[in-house]
mmCIF file of C-alpha atoms in Angstrom:
data_model
loop_
_atom_site.group_PDB
_atom_site.id
_atom_site.type_symbol
_atom_site.label_atom_id
_atom_site.label_comp_id
_atom_site.label_asym_id
_atom_site.label_seq_id
_atom_site.Cartn_x
_atom_site.Cartn_y
_atom_site.Cartn_z
ATOM 1 C CA MET A 1 30.256 7.524 -15.160
ATOM 2 C CA VAL A 2 30.172 8.333 -11.592
ATOM 3 C CA PHE A 3 28.851 11.810 -12.050
ATOM 4 C CA TRP A 4 25.971 10.476 -13.351
ATOM 5 C CA THR A 5 25.210 7.701 -10.660
ATOM 6 C CA ALA A 6 26.097 10.602 -7.998
ATOM 7 C CA PRO A 7 24.422 13.735 -9.467
ATOM 8 C CA ARG A 8 25.711 15.748 -6.278
ATOM 9 C CA ASN A 9 29.296 14.685 -7.172
ATOM 10 C CA GLY A 10 28.373 15.802 -10.715
ATOM 11 C CA PHE A 11 27.357 19.129 -9.364
ATOM 12 C CA ALA A 12 30.099 19.591 -7.083
ATOM 13 C CA ALA A 13 32.527 18.995 -9.943
ATOM 14 C CA LEU A 14 30.654 21.835 -12.072
ATOM 15 C CA GLY A 15 31.012 23.985 -9.374
ATOM 16 C CA VAL A 16 34.986 23.193 -8.906
ATOM 17 C CA LEU A 17 35.260 23.660 -12.635
ATOM 18 C CA CYS A 18 33.607 27.200 -12.479
ATOM 19 C CA ALA A 19 35.731 28.152 -9.341
ATOM 20 C CA GLY A 20 38.712 26.942 -11.225
ATOM 21 C CA LEU A 21 38.071 29.153 -14.235
ATOM 22 C CA GLY A 22 37.693 32.246 -11.964
ATOM 23 C CA GLY A 23 41.048 31.288 -10.118
ATOM 24 C CA GLN A 24 42.652 30.926 -13.441
ATOM 25 C CA HIS A 25 41.551 34.118 -14.865
ATOM 26 C CA LEU A 26 42.732 35.942 -11.885
ATOM 27 C CA LEU A 27 46.148 34.381 -12.086
ATOM 28 C CA LEU A 28 46.577 35.025 -15.806
ATOM 29 C CA GLU A 29 45.457 38.644 -15.668
ATOM 30 C CA GLY A 30 46.966 39.977 -12.326
ATOM 31 C CA GLU A 31 45.314 41.098 -9.239
ATOM 32 C CA VAL A 32 44.408 44.675 -10.481
ATOM 33 C CA VAL A 33 41.025 46.044 -9.082
ATOM 34 C CA GLY A 34 38.988 45.096 -12.267
ATOM 35 C CA THR A 35 40.322 41.396 -12.516
ATOM 36 C CA VAL A 36 39.571 40.866 -8.821
ATOM 37 C CA LEU A 37 35.895 41.972 -9.249
ATOM 38 C CA GLU A 38 35.686 39.681 -12.534
ATOM 39 C CA ALA A 39 36.947 36.875 -10.424
ATOM 40 C CA ALA A 40 34.727 37.700 -7.504
ATOM 41 C CA LEU A 41 31.564 37.495 -9.932
ATOM 42 C CA VAL A 42 32.635 34.280 -11.247
ATOM 43 C CA PHE A 43 33.228 33.060 -7.567
ATOM 44 C CA CYS A 44 29.641 33.963 -6.475
ATOM 45 C CA LEU A 45 28.158 32.178 -9.532
ATOM 46 C CA SER A 46 30.319 29.136 -8.614
ATOM 47 C CA GLY A 47 28.832 29.318 -5.180
ATOM 48 C CA ILE A 48 25.062 29.263 -6.511
ATOM 49 C CA VAL A 49 26.284 25.893 -7.953
ATOM 50 C CA PHE A 50 27.927 24.557 -4.952
ATOM 51 C CA TYR A 51 24.357 25.608 -3.018
ATOM 52 C CA THR A 52 22.933 23.428 -5.100
ATOM 53 C CA VAL A 53 24.986 20.367 -4.183
ATOM 54 C CA TYR A 54 23.859 21.360 -0.547
ATOM 55 C CA ASP A 55 20.379 21.757 -1.451
ATOM 56 C CA LEU A 56 19.760 18.672 -3.484
ATOM 57 C CA PRO A 57 18.610 16.302 -1.050
ATOM 58 C CA ARG A 58 15.668 18.305 -0.110
ATOM 59 C CA TRP A 59 14.236 18.359 -3.652
ATOM 60 C CA ASP A 60 11.343 15.937 -4.303
ATOM 61 C CA VAL A 61 13.293 14.801 -7.391
ATOM 62 C CA SER A 62 14.040 11.153 -8.170
ATOM 63 C CA LEU A 63 17.605 9.829 -8.746
ATOM 64 C CA ALA A 64 16.999 9.756 -12.663
ATOM 65 C CA GLY A 65 15.424 13.324 -12.517
ATOM 66 C CA GLN A 66 18.670 14.471 -10.747
ATOM 67 C CA ARG A 67 20.663 12.919 -13.443
ATOM 68 C CA ARG A 68 18.463 14.579 -15.945
ATOM 69 C CA ALA A 69 18.953 18.031 -13.992
ATOM 70 C CA LEU A 70 22.621 17.601 -14.309
ATOM 71 C CA ARG A 71 22.673 16.882 -17.787
ATOM 72 C CA ILE A 72 20.501 20.049 -18.283
ATOM 73 C CA SER A 73 23.065 22.035 -16.297
ATOM 74 C CA VAL A 74 26.029 20.583 -18.141
ATOM 75 C CA GLY A 75 24.107 21.365 -21.533
ATOM 76 C CA THR A 76 23.309 24.890 -20.600
ATOM 77 C CA ALA A 77 26.806 25.810 -19.649
ATOM 78 C CA VAL A 78 28.178 24.405 -23.015
ATOM 79 C CA SER A 79 25.758 26.347 -24.656
ATOM 80 C CA PHE A 80 26.671 29.667 -22.682
ATOM 81 C CA VAL A 81 30.474 28.841 -23.434
ATOM 82 C CA ALA A 82 29.614 28.503 -27.068
ATOM 83 C CA LEU A 83 27.579 31.768 -27.312
ATOM 84 C CA ALA A 84 30.215 33.685 -25.543
ATOM 85 C CA GLY A 85 32.909 32.064 -28.012
ATOM 86 C CA VAL A 86 30.963 33.495 -30.817
ATOM 87 C CA VAL A 87 30.368 36.883 -28.994
ATOM 88 C CA TRP A 88 34.169 37.120 -28.666
ATOM 89 C CA LEU A 89 34.703 36.324 -32.258
ATOM 90 C CA ILE A 90 32.660 38.902 -33.266
ATOM 91 C CA TRP A 91 34.491 41.424 -30.915
ATOM 92 C CA LEU A 92 37.538 40.030 -32.384
ATOM 93 C CA LEU A 93 36.695 40.910 -36.083
ATOM 94 C CA GLU A 94 35.518 44.502 -35.049
ATOM 95 C CA HIS A 95 38.857 44.869 -33.138
ATOM 96 C CA HIS A 96 36.962 45.314 -29.838
ATOM 97 C CA ALA A 97 38.432 41.705 -28.191
ATOM 98 C CA PHE A 98 37.395 41.420 -24.723
ATOM 99 C CA GLU A 99 39.409 39.311 -22.239
ATOM 100 C CA LEU A 100 38.600 35.741 -23.306
ATOM 101 C CA SER A 101 39.601 34.045 -20.089
ATOM 102 C CA PHE A 102 36.942 36.160 -18.251
ATOM 103 C CA LEU A 103 34.503 35.732 -21.022
ATOM 104 C CA ILE A 104 34.705 32.030 -20.803
ATOM 105 C CA SER A 105 34.880 31.751 -17.181
ATOM 106 C CA PHE A 106 31.903 34.042 -16.715
ATOM 107 C CA ALA A 107 29.756 32.189 -19.323
ATOM 108 C CA THR A 108 30.572 28.802 -17.816
ATOM 109 C CA SER A 109 29.648 29.723 -14.362
ATOM 110 C CA LEU A 110 26.441 31.662 -15.627
ATOM 111 C CA GLY A 111 25.380 28.783 -17.367
ATOM 112 C CA SER A 112 26.059 26.506 -14.773
ATOM 113 C CA ALA A 113 24.179 28.619 -11.957
ATOM 114 C CA VAL A 114 21.380 28.859 -14.444
ATOM 115 C CA GLY A 115 21.056 25.249 -15.376
ATOM 116 C CA SER A 116 21.666 23.911 -12.038
ATOM 117 C CA ARG A 117 18.727 25.790 -10.346
ATOM 118 C CA GLY A 118 16.437 26.050 -13.340
ATOM 119 C CA SER A 119 16.924 22.468 -14.255
ATOM 120 C CA LEU A 120 15.612 21.319 -10.761
ATOM 121 C CA TYR A 121 12.497 23.399 -11.069
ATOM 122 C CA ALA A 122 11.971 21.905 -14.677
ATOM 123 C CA VAL A 123 12.489 18.249 -13.941
ATOM 124 C CA GLN A 124 10.521 18.553 -10.700
ATOM 125 C CA ALA A 125 7.594 20.070 -12.303
ATOM 126 C CA ASP A 126 7.839 17.440 -15.193
ATOM 127 C CA GLU A 127 7.734 14.729 -12.587
ATOM 128 C CA GLN A 128 4.775 15.973 -10.825
ATOM 129 C CA LEU A 129 2.899 16.449 -14.127
ATOM 130 C CA THR A 130 3.968 12.383 -14.874
ATOM 131 C CA GLU A 131 2.924 11.537 -11.694
ATOM 132 C CA ALA A 132 -0.285 12.930 -11.731
ATOM 133 C CA LYS A 133 -1.281 11.660 -14.870
ATOM 134 C CA GLU A 134 -0.358 8.224 -13.530
ATOM 135 C CA LEU A 135 -2.333 8.630 -10.565
ATOM 136 C CA ALA A 136 -5.372 9.751 -12.554
ATOM 137 C CA ALA A 137 -4.751 6.444 -14.676
ATOM 138 C CA LEU A 138 -4.675 4.719 -11.408
ATOM 139 C CA LEU A 139 -7.646 6.057 -9.909
ATOM 140 C CA SER A 140 -9.542 5.481 -13.222
ATOM 141 C CA ILE A 141 -8.541 1.841 -13.162
ATOM 142 C CA ASN A 142 -9.803 1.388 -9.477
ATOM 143 C CA ASP A 143 -13.135 3.075 -10.194
ATOM 144 C CA ARG A 144 -13.857 0.963 -13.270
ATOM 145 C CA VAL A 145 -12.798 -2.332 -11.342
ATOM 146 C CA LEU A 146 -14.978 -1.304 -8.477
ATOM 147 C CA ARG A 147 -18.084 -0.422 -10.783
ATOM 148 C CA HIS A 148 -17.908 -3.322 -13.334
ATOM 149 C CA ASN A 149 -15.633 -6.453 -12.025
ATOM 150 C CA ILE A 150 -16.743 -6.057 -8.345
ATOM 151 C CA ARG A 151 -20.283 -5.090 -9.050
ATOM 152 C CA ASN A 152 -20.761 -8.067 -11.301
ATOM 153 C CA GLU A 153 -19.032 -10.565 -9.179
ATOM 154 C CA LEU A 154 -21.073 -9.626 -6.246
ATOM 155 C CA ALA A 155 -24.214 -9.800 -7.951
ATOM 156 C CA ILE A 156 -23.929 -13.178 -9.265
ATOM 157 C CA ALA A 157 -22.474 -14.150 -5.690
ATOM 158 C CA LEU A 158 -25.663 -12.693 -4.024
ATOM 159 C CA GLY A 159 -28.127 -14.002 -6.660
ATOM 160 C CA HIS A 160 -26.906 -17.681 -5.609
ATOM 161 C CA LEU A 161 -27.062 -17.021 -2.070
ATOM 162 C CA GLU A 162 -30.632 -15.929 -2.622
ATOM 163 C CA GLU A 163 -31.420 -19.601 -4.252
ATOM 164 C CA ILE A 164 -29.423 -21.034 -1.046
ATOM 165 C CA GLU A 165 -31.561 -19.257 1.397
ATOM 166 C CA ASP A 166 -34.898 -20.465 -0.639
ATOM 167 C CA ALA A 167 -33.896 -24.050 -0.355
ATOM 168 C CA GLY A 168 -32.831 -23.749 3.024
ATOM 169 C CA ALA A 169 -36.226 -22.506 3.631
ATOM 170 C CA ARG A 170 -37.793 -25.053 1.678
ATOM 171 C CA PHE A 171 -36.040 -27.635 3.835
ATOM 172 C CA GLU A 172 -37.509 -25.930 7.299
ATOM 173 C CA ASP A 173 -40.803 -26.186 5.908
ATOM 174 C CA ALA A 174 -40.484 -30.003 5.046
ATOM 175 C CA ARG A 175 -39.190 -30.358 8.406
ATOM 176 C CA GLU A 176 -42.059 -28.912 10.378
ATOM 177 C CA GLY A 177 -44.560 -30.831 8.166
ATOM 178 C CA ILE A 178 -45.936 -27.833 5.962
ATOM 179 C CA GLU A 179 -44.160 -29.001 2.561
ATOM 180 C CA PRO A 180 -46.189 -27.554 -0.348
ATOM 181 C CA PRO A 181 -48.525 -29.892 -2.084
ATOM 182 C CA GLY A 182 -46.951 -31.602 -4.958
ATOM 183 C CA ALA A 183 -43.446 -30.988 -3.743
ATOM 184 C CA THR A 184 -40.835 -34.120 -3.330
ATOM 185 C CA SER A 185 -40.382 -34.923 0.262
ATOM 186 C CA GLY A 186 -37.212 -35.114 2.013
ATOM 187 C CA ASN A 187 -35.517 -32.375 -0.104
ATOM 188 C CA ALA A 188 -32.297 -34.631 -0.470
ATOM 189 C CA ALA A 189 -32.454 -33.670 -4.168
ATOM 190 C CA GLU A 190 -31.945 -30.066 -3.522
ATOM 191 C CA THR A 191 -28.500 -30.867 -1.317
ATOM 192 C CA PRO A 192 -26.435 -31.337 -4.737
ATOM 193 C CA ASP A 193 -27.771 -28.210 -5.999
ATOM 194 C CA ILE A 194 -27.117 -26.372 -2.610
ATOM 195 C CA SER A 195 -23.416 -27.555 -2.946
ATOM 196 C CA GLU A 196 -22.718 -26.353 -6.491
ATOM 197 C CA ARG A 197 -24.311 -22.952 -5.427
ATOM 198 C CA THR A 198 -21.919 -23.046 -2.858
ATOM 199 C CA ARG A 199 -18.988 -23.716 -4.712
ATOM 200 C CA ILE A 200 -20.035 -21.217 -7.405
ATOM 201 C CA VAL A 201 -20.496 -18.371 -4.723
ATOM 202 C CA ARG A 202 -17.188 -19.466 -3.362
ATOM 203 C CA ASP A 203 -15.354 -18.972 -6.664
ATOM 204 C CA HIS A 204 -16.844 -15.536 -7.296
ATOM 205 C CA LEU A 205 -15.979 -14.329 -3.828
ATOM 206 C CA GLU A 206 -12.371 -15.838 -4.399
ATOM 207 C CA GLY A 207 -12.259 -13.613 -7.688
ATOM 208 C CA LEU A 208 -13.122 -10.767 -5.628
ATOM 209 C CA VAL A 209 -10.127 -11.441 -3.328
ATOM 210 C CA GLU A 210 -7.895 -11.884 -6.095
ATOM 211 C CA THR A 211 -9.018 -8.632 -7.867
ATOM 212 C CA SER A 212 -8.499 -6.763 -4.700
ATOM 213 C CA ASP A 213 -5.144 -8.138 -4.378
ATOM 214 C CA ARG A 214 -4.301 -7.097 -7.780
ATOM 215 C CA THR A 215 -5.710 -3.626 -7.417
ATOM 216 C CA ARG A 216 -3.395 -3.351 -4.011
ATOM 217 C CA ARG A 217 -0.384 -4.648 -5.886
ATOM 218 C CA ILE A 218 -0.640 -1.992 -8.561
ATOM 219 C CA VAL A 219 -1.314 0.955 -6.071
ATOM 220 C CA SER A 220 1.707 -0.703 -4.119
ATOM 221 C CA ILE A 221 4.026 -0.740 -7.513
ATOM 222 C CA TRP A 222 3.045 2.878 -7.883
ATOM 223 C CA ARG A 223 3.832 4.397 -4.627
ATOM 224 C CA THR A 224 7.022 2.298 -4.025
ATOM 225 C CA GLU A 225 10.281 4.183 -5.259
ATOM 226 C CA GLY A 226 13.890 2.937 -5.797
ATOM 227 C CA LEU A 227 15.680 0.132 -7.746
ATOM 228 C CA GLU A 228 17.349 -3.025 -6.759
ATOM 229 C CA THR A 229 19.972 -5.215 -8.781
ATOM 230 C CA PHE A 230 19.416 -8.885 -9.113
ATOM 231 C CA ASP A 231 20.198 -11.719 -11.556
ATOM 232 C CA LEU A 232 17.368 -11.906 -14.147
ATOM 233 C CA VAL A 233 18.172 -15.349 -15.162
ATOM 234 C CA ASP A 234 17.745 -16.783 -11.305
ATOM 235 C CA ALA A 235 14.341 -14.863 -10.975
ATOM 236 C CA VAL A 236 12.893 -16.424 -14.116
ATOM 237 C CA ASP A 237 14.133 -19.708 -13.117
ATOM 238 C CA GLU A 238 12.349 -19.182 -9.781
ATOM 239 C CA GLU A 239 9.125 -18.056 -11.643
ATOM 240 C CA VAL A 240 9.144 -20.857 -14.012
ATOM 241 C CA ALA A 241 9.609 -23.671 -11.322
ATOM 242 C CA ASP A 242 6.529 -22.045 -9.323
ATOM 243 C CA LEU A 243 4.462 -21.802 -12.486
ATOM 244 C CA LEU A 244 5.424 -25.685 -13.401
ATOM 245 C CA THR A 245 4.467 -26.664 -9.548
ATOM 246 C CA GLU A 246 0.844 -24.996 -10.183
ATOM 247 C CA ALA A 247 0.539 -26.277 -13.632
ATOM 248 C CA PRO A 248 2.353 -29.243 -14.613
ATOM 249 C CA ASP A 249 0.632 -29.971 -17.704
ATOM 250 C CA ALA A 250 2.030 -26.501 -19.247
ATOM 251 C CA THR A 251 5.320 -26.617 -21.505
ATOM 252 C CA VAL A 252 7.714 -23.980 -20.724
ATOM 253 C CA ARG A 253 10.912 -23.646 -22.666
ATOM 254 C CA THR A 254 13.428 -21.162 -21.850
ATOM 255 C CA ASP A 255 16.732 -19.465 -23.518
ATOM 256 C CA LEU A 256 18.547 -17.934 -20.781
ATOM 257 C CA PRO A 257 22.303 -16.640 -20.750
ATOM 258 C CA ASP A 258 24.435 -17.787 -17.562
ATOM 259 C CA SER A 259 23.729 -14.769 -15.900
ATOM 260 C CA CYS A 260 22.350 -11.252 -16.620
ATOM 261 C CA LEU A 261 22.342 -8.653 -13.721
ATOM 262 C CA VAL A 262 19.593 -5.961 -14.042
ATOM 263 C CA ARG A 263 18.455 -3.020 -12.085
ATOM 264 C CA THR A 264 14.823 -2.637 -11.766
ATOM 265 C CA HIS A 265 11.930 -1.918 -9.525
ATOM 266 C CA PRO A 266 11.355 -4.162 -6.360
ATOM 267 C CA ALA A 267 8.285 -5.462 -7.871
ATOM 268 C CA PHE A 268 9.611 -6.572 -11.502
ATOM 269 C CA SER A 269 9.632 -10.084 -10.417
ATOM 270 C CA LEU A 270 5.745 -9.869 -10.486
ATOM 271 C CA ALA A 271 5.686 -8.847 -13.738
ATOM 272 C CA LEU A 272 7.524 -12.064 -14.837
ATOM 273 C CA ARG A 273 4.925 -14.122 -12.528
ATOM 274 C CA GLU A 274 1.788 -12.311 -14.078
ATOM 275 C CA ALA A 275 2.971 -12.629 -17.795
ATOM 276 C CA LEU A 276 3.685 -16.291 -17.059
ATOM 277 C CA ARG A 277 0.405 -17.052 -15.278
ATOM 278 C CA ASN A 278 -1.544 -15.124 -17.740
ATOM 279 C CA ALA A 279 -0.408 -17.399 -20.233
ATOM 280 C CA VAL A 280 -1.748 -20.554 -18.247
ATOM 281 C CA GLU A 281 -4.514 -19.194 -16.538
ATOM 282 C CA HIS A 282 -6.424 -17.817 -19.655
ATOM 283 C CA ASN A 283 -5.347 -20.717 -21.851
ATOM 284 C CA PRO A 284 -5.857 -24.392 -22.464
ATOM 285 C CA SER A 285 -4.035 -26.596 -20.219
ATOM 286 C CA ASP A 286 -1.490 -27.858 -23.233
ATOM 287 C CA VAL A 287 -0.408 -24.342 -23.973
ATOM 288 C CA GLU A 288 3.267 -23.705 -24.399
ATOM 289 C CA ILE A 289 5.284 -21.035 -23.328
ATOM 290 C CA THR A 290 8.922 -19.747 -24.210
ATOM 291 C CA VAL A 291 10.857 -17.295 -22.259
ATOM 292 C CA ASP A 292 13.957 -15.643 -23.683
ATOM 293 C CA VAL A 293 16.393 -13.415 -22.020
ATOM 294 C CA ARG A 294 19.279 -11.910 -23.619
ATOM 295 C CA ARG A 295 21.451 -8.694 -23.250
ATOM 296 C CA ARG A 296 21.516 -6.032 -26.315
ATOM 297 C CA ASP A 297 24.455 -4.573 -27.830
ATOM 298 C CA ASP A 298 23.341 -1.236 -26.484
ATOM 299 C CA GLY A 299 23.344 -2.631 -23.088
ATOM 300 C CA THR A 300 19.640 -3.121 -22.469
ATOM 301 C CA THR A 301 18.169 -6.370 -21.566
ATOM 302 C CA GLY A 302 15.291 -7.924 -23.376
ATOM 303 C CA VAL A 303 12.838 -10.331 -22.277
ATOM 304 C CA VAL A 304 10.391 -11.975 -24.499
ATOM 305 C CA ILE A 305 7.672 -14.318 -23.193
ATOM 306 C CA ALA A 306 5.605 -15.690 -25.851
ATOM 307 C CA ASP A 307 2.583 -18.481 -25.590
ATOM 308 C CA THR A 308 0.430 -20.271 -28.100
ATOM 309 C CA GLY A 309 -2.831 -19.462 -26.093
ATOM 310 C CA ARG A 310 -5.779 -17.849 -27.352
ATOM 311 C CA GLY A 311 -4.155 -14.156 -27.247
ATOM 312 C CA ILE A 312 -4.961 -11.304 -25.278
ATOM 313 C CA PRO A 313 -8.536 -9.464 -26.488
ATOM 314 C CA GLN A 314 -7.942 -6.175 -28.096
ATOM 315 C CA SER A 315 -10.065 -4.476 -25.493
ATOM 316 C CA GLU A 316 -7.579 -5.168 -23.072
ATOM 317 C CA ARG A 317 -4.899 -3.724 -24.784
ATOM 318 C CA ASN A 318 -6.571 -0.697 -25.664
ATOM 319 C CA ALA A 319 -6.723 -0.209 -21.912
ATOM 320 C CA LEU A 320 -3.149 0.144 -21.640
ATOM 321 C CA GLU A 321 -3.359 2.970 -24.554
ATOM 322 C CA ASN A 322 -6.403 4.854 -23.207
ATOM 323 C CA ALA A 323 -6.715 4.216 -19.495
ATOM 324 C CA ALA A 324 -9.555 7.175 -19.205
ATOM 325 C CA GLU A 325 -12.072 5.632 -21.593
ATOM 326 C CA THR A 326 -11.441 2.053 -22.098
ATOM 327 C CA PRO A 327 -13.537 -0.251 -19.674
ATOM 328 C CA LEU A 328 -11.723 -3.230 -18.236
ATOM 329 C CA GLU A 329 -13.975 -6.397 -19.135
ATOM 330 C CA HIS A 330 -11.832 -8.924 -17.239
ATOM 331 C CA THR A 331 -9.235 -9.194 -14.461
ATOM 332 C CA GLU A 332 -6.752 -10.015 -16.831
ATOM 333 C CA GLY A 333 -6.667 -6.160 -17.707
ATOM 334 C CA LEU A 334 -5.443 -5.718 -14.341
ATOM 335 C CA GLY A 335 -2.774 -8.449 -14.767
ATOM 336 C CA LEU A 336 -1.614 -6.151 -17.877
ATOM 337 C CA TRP A 337 -1.808 -2.879 -15.887
ATOM 338 C CA LEU A 338 0.397 -4.758 -13.022
ATOM 339 C CA ILE A 339 2.984 -5.893 -16.098
ATOM 340 C CA TYR A 340 2.860 -2.232 -17.512
ATOM 341 C CA TRP A 341 3.516 -0.358 -14.121
ATOM 342 C CA ALA A 342 6.359 -2.896 -12.906
ATOM 343 C CA VAL A 343 8.189 -2.502 -15.986
ATOM 344 C CA THR A 344 7.748 1.204 -16.669
ATOM 345 C CA ARG A 345 8.511 2.046 -12.869
ATOM 346 C CA SER A 346 11.822 0.037 -13.645
ATOM 347 C CA GLY A 347 12.449 2.793 -16.446
ATOM 348 C CA GLY A 348 11.823 0.013 -19.137
ATOM 349 C CA ALA A 349 9.291 -0.482 -21.735
ATOM 350 C CA VAL A 350 6.660 -3.553 -22.572
ATOM 351 C CA GLU A 351 4.726 -4.365 -25.610
ATOM 352 C CA PHE A 352 1.966 -6.877 -26.044
ATOM 353 C CA ALA A 353 1.816 -8.364 -29.677
ATOM 354 C CA ASP A 354 0.286 -11.157 -31.258
ATOM 355 C CA ASN A 355 2.168 -14.629 -31.699
ATOM 356 C CA ASP A 356 2.201 -16.634 -35.377
ATOM 357 C CA PRO A 357 -0.058 -18.560 -35.773
ATOM 358 C CA ARG A 358 -1.825 -17.845 -32.319
ATOM 359 C CA GLY A 359 -1.091 -16.759 -28.903
ATOM 360 C CA THR A 360 0.550 -13.577 -27.028
ATOM 361 C CA ILE A 361 3.924 -12.170 -26.925
ATOM 362 C CA VAL A 362 5.190 -9.817 -24.140
ATOM 363 C CA ARG A 363 8.344 -8.066 -25.287
ATOM 364 C CA ILE A 364 9.899 -6.340 -22.335
ATOM 365 C CA THR A 365 13.134 -3.925 -22.595
ATOM 366 C CA LEU A 366 14.915 -2.905 -19.396
ATOM 367 C CA PRO A 367 17.449 -0.156 -19.375
ATOM 368 C CA ALA A 368 21.468 -0.523 -19.183
ATOM 369 C CA ARG A 369 22.425 -1.534 -15.503
ATOM 370 C CA ALA A 370 24.243 1.566 -14.162
ATOM 371 C CA GLU A 371 27.144 0.505 -12.271
ATOM 372 C CA SER A 372 26.257 2.083 -8.714
ATOM 373 C CA PRO A 373 25.124 0.491 -5.301
ATOM 374 C CA ALA A 374 21.507 -0.341 -4.855
ATOM 375 C CA ASP A 375 19.052 2.829 -4.364
ATOM 376 C CA PRO A 376 17.029 2.304 -1.289
ATOM 377 C CA ALA A 377 13.669 1.699 -1.915
ATOM 378 C CA VAL A 378 11.059 4.066 -0.160
ATOM 379 C CA GLY A 379 8.264 2.515 1.906
ATOM 380 C CA GLY A 380 9.005 -0.974 1.300
ATOM 381 C CA PHE A 381 7.309 -2.954 -1.889
ATOM 382 C CA GLY A 382 3.944 -4.486 -0.761
ATOM 383 C CA ASP A 383 3.559 -3.107 2.680
ATOM 384 C CA GLU A 384 0.034 -2.045 2.313
ATOM 385 C CA SER A 385 -2.443 -3.605 4.224
#
């Protein structure tokens, strides 16, 4: 397990194995010139693996990617050894048996050398491609938020501001004695209308602030690397308590174990908060919410958040499947994206489904927790201004 949690140790062990096989071949066959040259070839290939150990930190590859590269390297070495065994068996059947010890040590070291270098290039290219796709989706989301949500909110706010300006102008005309014929004097009747319009403007501007904050959080989630270990039960209890403080009429039932340690992106608590508040903000005040957390037999952790509200519009769910084309009709869609990225950056998966008879179910699956120290997060979460 330590090899997979610390990939450099795994590559180092692979290099030691190759060098050890070379040394064993040298001892078994004797220090004749041919054997020495064969062992030297194996040692040189082993040196390539050891160079990977030295060179690994400079690669722009995530910890999960490094583990994947190590698995590819081991798989490549095993494949080369299997191929060498088949070749040796063919030679044996044809009475041209070659030195098995050299063939195995050479195949192991060659497979390890090729795998350790080639896997890093392959994994890095794959991660860069995935990152580019995520960035394209993120830019598409922000573009549509700017074109749709922000434009509409500003249009409504500006329309009400114009009405407030007109009312102010009429009030000033009345004070100067140039009130239009037939108009009611005093303009006192316009005061409630102005107050109401001011409230509407404030509500829409606050909506813009919320939209801006959500887009900033999504960008921050995407830009932040690293994982942290914490007790999921404590996090759920805290988020539920905050929710009931803000929405005391809501009913929340929880089914939680005594403790459940998980290893996730630093922003995972935001996914919990968004899923809970989404159930309250977009539904009647008497909505019922259930939160279930459990560790599964395969080591993964399941989180299920269900509500009895009106459900998530299909258009918002479609946005998660096709970010490039599906429009975001409400800021609720941003909330779904926040949940999606906080979970996927944790290495997990999220699914949105219909509750029976009505409402929404959010199913989150988190990967099995690695028994290793916490990885440092790069550029702390939420530090964007």
